[in-house]
Amino acid sequence: MATILAGRRLLLLRRCAAGRRLLGTAAEASPGGEEAGGEAIYVRNPSSSSTRDETSVSMPMSFMTGSVVGKRFYRDATVRRADDGNGWTVMLDYRTLKTPAKRPLKLHSRTLAMAVAAEWEYQEQDGIRPFTMPLMKLACTALERVPLTRTKIISNLMQKFHQDLVFCRSPADDELTKGVYEKQKEKIDPILDWVNSEFGVKPVVYTSFLGGKQDERLAKAVETVLKDANDYELASIDAMAAAAHSLVIPLAIFRGKLGVDESIELIRLEEDHQVDRWGLVEGGHDVDIADLKVQMSSAVVFLQLSWLK
């Protein structure tokens, strides 16, 4: 009996080893699919008596907010054409990646799909860390949240538009804020001039923390831009607006007026002035700067990759 059991164990180990070798061969297929000289073939898991879906994998809802959602369970991350030929999907070995809502992560841009796959490829063996995968989060937002809550997203953005960062001006007659005022004149006035030329309405500048009221024509013009944006674009604009406390700055990026570095300089203009005067707090200001750079840069990269094929 012991001999029979040992033989069965040996046979099982050999089958598992063969399965891993086969899986490795399939995962090493070119991400280019058809462009690489033929449609890439992805094998299914070797024989299994389980009834669960072995051809796809979904991320838990905690993926959108969690720090670690489990250990790495795949060998390679690649891309392939969607089954219907419309768009691209990310493959974790032989499994099709799905969103937390269990929908296939199907992206219209192969370049964007490859960037998302790269985030999965660079995950460590000891854990999948969603906070290192901003493009994956934005993709899930664009595919799931934006189509269902588009009206609410636009409404929330427009409610904050009148209190936009670029419309708020520090008092010029206060010794403590005079330096900030001068920097705002130098850096933000060109953006206000751009708003005037882009939308045909001169924005109102105010010094009250309670904000002011912009011309209704300007608000309508901005709202039209948001309504005309596709789901990927709106997801990017919303993410940038949340990080920047401004809608004008993301729109300037969207229309090609600003780059990432210029945008971060405008967002941090007042705080950087205080840092120059009083000094940087390690573990505070430096962390905030790094976090802002990640949020703004990832949203801009997502936006630009979504425009590519």
PDB file of N, CA, C and O in Angstrom, residues 177-208:
ATOM      1  N   THR A 177       1.221  87.865   3.290  1.00  0.00           N
ATOM      2  CA  THR A 177       0.777  87.238   2.039  1.00  0.00           C
ATOM      3  C   THR A 177       1.255  87.975   0.789  1.00  0.00           C
ATOM      4  O   THR A 177       0.939  87.551  -0.322  1.00  0.00           O
ATOM      5  N   LYS A 178       2.001  89.039   0.970  1.00  0.00           N
ATOM      6  CA  LYS A 178       2.437  89.829  -0.172  1.00  0.00           C
ATOM      7  C   LYS A 178       3.297  89.005  -1.136  1.00  0.00           C
ATOM      8  O   LYS A 178       3.152  89.097  -2.357  1.00  0.00           O
ATOM      9  N   GLY A 179       4.175  88.176  -0.573  1.00  0.00           N
ATOM     10  CA  GLY A 179       5.033  87.342  -1.418  1.00  0.00           C
ATOM     11  C   GLY A 179       4.230  86.332  -2.226  1.00  0.00           C
ATOM     12  O   GLY A 179       4.524  86.077  -3.403  1.00  0.00           O
ATOM     13  N   VAL A 180       3.196  85.758  -1.597  1.00  0.00           N
ATOM     14  CA  VAL A 180       2.337  84.805  -2.299  1.00  0.00           C
ATOM     15  C   VAL A 180       1.592  85.513  -3.422  1.00  0.00           C
ATOM     16  O   VAL A 180       1.461  84.983  -4.532  1.00  0.00           O
ATOM     17  N   TYR A 181       1.097  86.702  -3.128  1.00  0.00           N
ATOM     18  CA  TYR A 181       0.358  87.483  -4.132  1.00  0.00           C
ATOM     19  C   TYR A 181       1.217  87.729  -5.374  1.00  0.00           C
ATOM     20  O   TYR A 181       0.756  87.574  -6.505  1.00  0.00           O
ATOM     21  N   GLU A 182       2.470  88.091  -5.160  1.00  0.00           N
ATOM     22  CA  GLU A 182       3.364  88.381  -6.283  1.00  0.00           C
ATOM     23  C   GLU A 182       3.609  87.123  -7.125  1.00  0.00           C
ATOM     24  O   GLU A 182       3.650  87.180  -8.362  1.00  0.00           O
ATOM     25  N   LYS A 183       3.758  85.971  -6.449  1.00  0.00           N
ATOM     26  CA  LYS A 183       3.953  84.724  -7.182  1.00  0.00           C
ATOM     27  C   LYS A 183       2.691  84.329  -7.947  1.00  0.00           C
ATOM     28  O   LYS A 183       2.762  83.802  -9.061  1.00  0.00           O
ATOM     29  N   GLN A 184       1.530  84.558  -7.343  1.00  0.00           N
ATOM     30  CA  GLN A 184       0.274  84.264  -8.033  1.00  0.00           C
ATOM     31  C   GLN A 184       0.118  85.123  -9.279  1.00  0.00           C
ATOM     32  O   GLN A 184      -0.357  84.645 -10.316  1.00  0.00           O
ATOM     33  N   LYS A 185       0.491  86.391  -9.169  1.00  0.00           N
ATOM     34  CA  LYS A 185       0.429  87.277 -10.334  1.00  0.00           C
ATOM     35  C   LYS A 185       1.317  86.749 -11.463  1.00  0.00           C
ATOM     36  O   LYS A 185       0.942  86.776 -12.641  1.00  0.00           O
ATOM     37  N   GLU A 186       2.489  86.265 -11.084  1.00  0.00           N
ATOM     38  CA  GLU A 186       3.456  85.801 -12.071  1.00  0.00           C
ATOM     39  C   GLU A 186       3.057  84.468 -12.692  1.00  0.00           C
ATOM     40  O   GLU A 186       3.155  84.286 -13.917  1.00  0.00           O
ATOM     41  N   LYS A 187       2.600  83.528 -11.865  1.00  0.00           N
ATOM     42  CA  LYS A 187       2.370  82.160 -12.337  1.00  0.00           C
ATOM     43  C   LYS A 187       0.923  81.871 -12.749  1.00  0.00           C
ATOM     44  O   LYS A 187       0.694  81.114 -13.707  1.00  0.00           O
ATOM     45  N   ILE A 188      -0.037  82.439 -12.041  1.00  0.00           N
ATOM     46  CA  ILE A 188      -1.439  82.081 -12.271  1.00  0.00           C
ATOM     47  C   ILE A 188      -2.126  83.002 -13.276  1.00  0.00           C
ATOM     48  O   ILE A 188      -3.026  82.564 -14.003  1.00  0.00           O
ATOM     49  N   ASP A 189      -1.703  84.260 -13.358  1.00  0.00           N
ATOM     50  CA  ASP A 189      -2.332  85.181 -14.306  1.00  0.00           C
ATOM     51  C   ASP A 189      -2.293  84.655 -15.753  1.00  0.00           C
ATOM     52  O   ASP A 189      -3.280  84.815 -16.490  1.00  0.00           O
ATOM     53  N   PRO A 190      -1.189  84.011 -16.200  1.00  0.00           N
ATOM     54  CA  PRO A 190      -1.200  83.448 -17.561  1.00  0.00           C
ATOM     55  C   PRO A 190      -2.279  82.373 -17.747  1.00  0.00           C
ATOM     56  O   PRO A 190      -2.829  82.251 -18.854  1.00  0.00           O
ATOM     57  N   ILE A 191      -2.597  81.632 -16.687  1.00  0.00           N
ATOM     58  CA  ILE A 191      -3.650  80.617 -16.779  1.00  0.00           C
ATOM     59  C   ILE A 191      -5.021  81.280 -16.870  1.00  0.00           C
ATOM     60  O   ILE A 191      -5.899  80.830 -17.618  1.00  0.00           O
ATOM     61  N   LEU A 192      -5.196  82.360 -16.132  1.00  0.00           N
ATOM     62  CA  LEU A 192      -6.457  83.096 -16.218  1.00  0.00           C
ATOM     63  C   LEU A 192      -6.634  83.698 -17.612  1.00  0.00           C
ATOM     64  O   LEU A 192      -7.753  83.717 -18.146  1.00  0.00           O
ATOM     65  N   ASP A 193      -5.539  84.179 -18.202  1.00  0.00           N
ATOM     66  CA  ASP A 193      -5.609  84.701 -19.567  1.00  0.00           C
ATOM     67  C   ASP A 193      -5.974  83.579 -20.547  1.00  0.00           C
ATOM     68  O   ASP A 193      -6.728  83.799 -21.510  1.00  0.00           O
ATOM     69  N   TRP A 194      -5.436  82.378 -20.282  1.00  0.00           N
ATOM     70  CA  TRP A 194      -5.762  81.226 -21.140  1.00  0.00           C
ATOM     71  C   TRP A 194      -7.243  80.871 -21.022  1.00  0.00           C
ATOM     72  O   TRP A 194      -7.889  80.564 -22.041  1.00  0.00           O
ATOM     73  N   VAL A 195      -7.791  80.906 -19.815  1.00  0.00           N
ATOM     74  CA  VAL A 195      -9.221  80.624 -19.619  1.00  0.00           C
ATOM     75  C   VAL A 195     -10.058  81.614 -20.427  1.00  0.00           C
ATOM     76  O   VAL A 195     -11.040  81.227 -21.085  1.00  0.00           O
ATOM     77  N   ASN A 196      -9.653  82.863 -20.396  1.00  0.00           N
ATOM     78  CA  ASN A 196     -10.382  83.905 -21.129  1.00  0.00           C
ATOM     79  C   ASN A 196     -10.365  83.643 -22.638  1.00  0.00           C
ATOM     80  O   ASN A 196     -11.393  83.724 -23.322  1.00  0.00           O
ATOM     81  N   SER A 197      -9.198  83.289 -23.146  1.00  0.00           N
ATOM     82  CA  SER A 197      -9.078  83.059 -24.587  1.00  0.00           C
ATOM     83  C   SER A 197      -9.698  81.728 -25.007  1.00  0.00           C
ATOM     84  O   SER A 197     -10.241  81.606 -26.107  1.00  0.00           O
ATOM     85  N   GLU A 198      -9.637  80.731 -24.128  1.00  0.00           N
ATOM     86  CA  GLU A 198     -10.146  79.399 -24.459  1.00  0.00           C
ATOM     87  C   GLU A 198     -11.666  79.328 -24.428  1.00  0.00           C
ATOM     88  O   GLU A 198     -12.293  78.675 -25.280  1.00  0.00           O
ATOM     89  N   PHE A 199     -12.274  80.005 -23.444  1.00  0.00           N
ATOM     90  CA  PHE A 199     -13.720  79.904 -23.256  1.00  0.00           C
ATOM     91  C   PHE A 199     -14.462  81.209 -23.558  1.00  0.00           C
ATOM     92  O   PHE A 199     -15.691  81.261 -23.493  1.00  0.00           O
ATOM     93  N   GLY A 200     -13.713  82.282 -23.847  1.00  0.00           N
ATOM     94  CA  GLY A 200     -14.355  83.528 -24.241  1.00  0.00           C
ATOM     95  C   GLY A 200     -14.968  84.320 -23.109  1.00  0.00           C
ATOM     96  O   GLY A 200     -15.760  85.236 -23.350  1.00  0.00           O
ATOM     97  N   VAL A 201     -14.609  83.994 -21.872  1.00  0.00           N
ATOM     98  CA  VAL A 201     -15.147  84.703 -20.699  1.00  0.00           C
ATOM     99  C   VAL A 201     -14.005  84.945 -19.718  1.00  0.00           C
ATOM    100  O   VAL A 201     -13.259  84.020 -19.390  1.00  0.00           O
ATOM    101  N   LYS A 202     -13.899  86.188 -19.223  1.00  0.00           N
ATOM    102  CA  LYS A 202     -12.853  86.509 -18.266  1.00  0.00           C
ATOM    103  C   LYS A 202     -13.261  86.040 -16.871  1.00  0.00           C
ATOM    104  O   LYS A 202     -14.326  86.410 -16.371  1.00  0.00           O
ATOM    105  N   PRO A 203     -12.434  85.210 -16.217  1.00  0.00           N
ATOM    106  CA  PRO A 203     -12.793  84.719 -14.885  1.00  0.00           C
ATOM    107  C   PRO A 203     -12.694  85.794 -13.810  1.00  0.00           C
ATOM    108  O   PRO A 203     -11.934  86.758 -13.954  1.00  0.00           O
ATOM    109  N   VAL A 204     -13.458  85.611 -12.746  1.00  0.00           N
ATOM    110  CA  VAL A 204     -13.468  86.540 -11.614  1.00  0.00           C
ATOM    111  C   VAL A 204     -12.459  86.052 -10.577  1.00  0.00           C
ATOM    112  O   VAL A 204     -12.442  84.881 -10.209  1.00  0.00           O
ATOM    113  N   VAL A 205     -11.613  86.975 -10.101  1.00  0.00           N
ATOM    114  CA  VAL A 205     -10.633  86.660  -9.059  1.00  0.00           C
ATOM    115  C   VAL A 205     -11.116  87.261  -7.741  1.00  0.00           C
ATOM    116  O   VAL A 205     -11.606  88.394  -7.709  1.00  0.00           O
ATOM    117  N   TYR A 206     -10.985  86.516  -6.648  1.00  0.00           N
ATOM    118  CA  TYR A 206     -11.486  86.969  -5.352  1.00  0.00           C
ATOM    119  C   TYR A 206     -10.460  86.652  -4.258  1.00  0.00           C
ATOM    120  O   TYR A 206      -9.547  85.844  -4.451  1.00  0.00           O
ATOM    121  N   THR A 207     -10.611  87.295  -3.119  1.00  0.00           N
ATOM    122  CA  THR A 207      -9.700  87.089  -1.990  1.00  0.00           C
ATOM    123  C   THR A 207     -10.396  86.438  -0.801  1.00  0.00           C
ATOM    124  O   THR A 207      -9.760  86.190   0.215  1.00  0.00           O
ATOM    125  N   SER A 208     -11.667  86.145  -0.920  1.00  0.00           N
ATOM    126  CA  SER A 208     -12.418  85.547   0.182  1.00  0.00           C
ATOM    127  C   SER A 208     -12.255  84.030   0.182  1.00  0.00           C
ATOM    128  O   SER A 208     -12.259  83.387  -0.880  1.00  0.00           O
TER     129      SER A 208
END
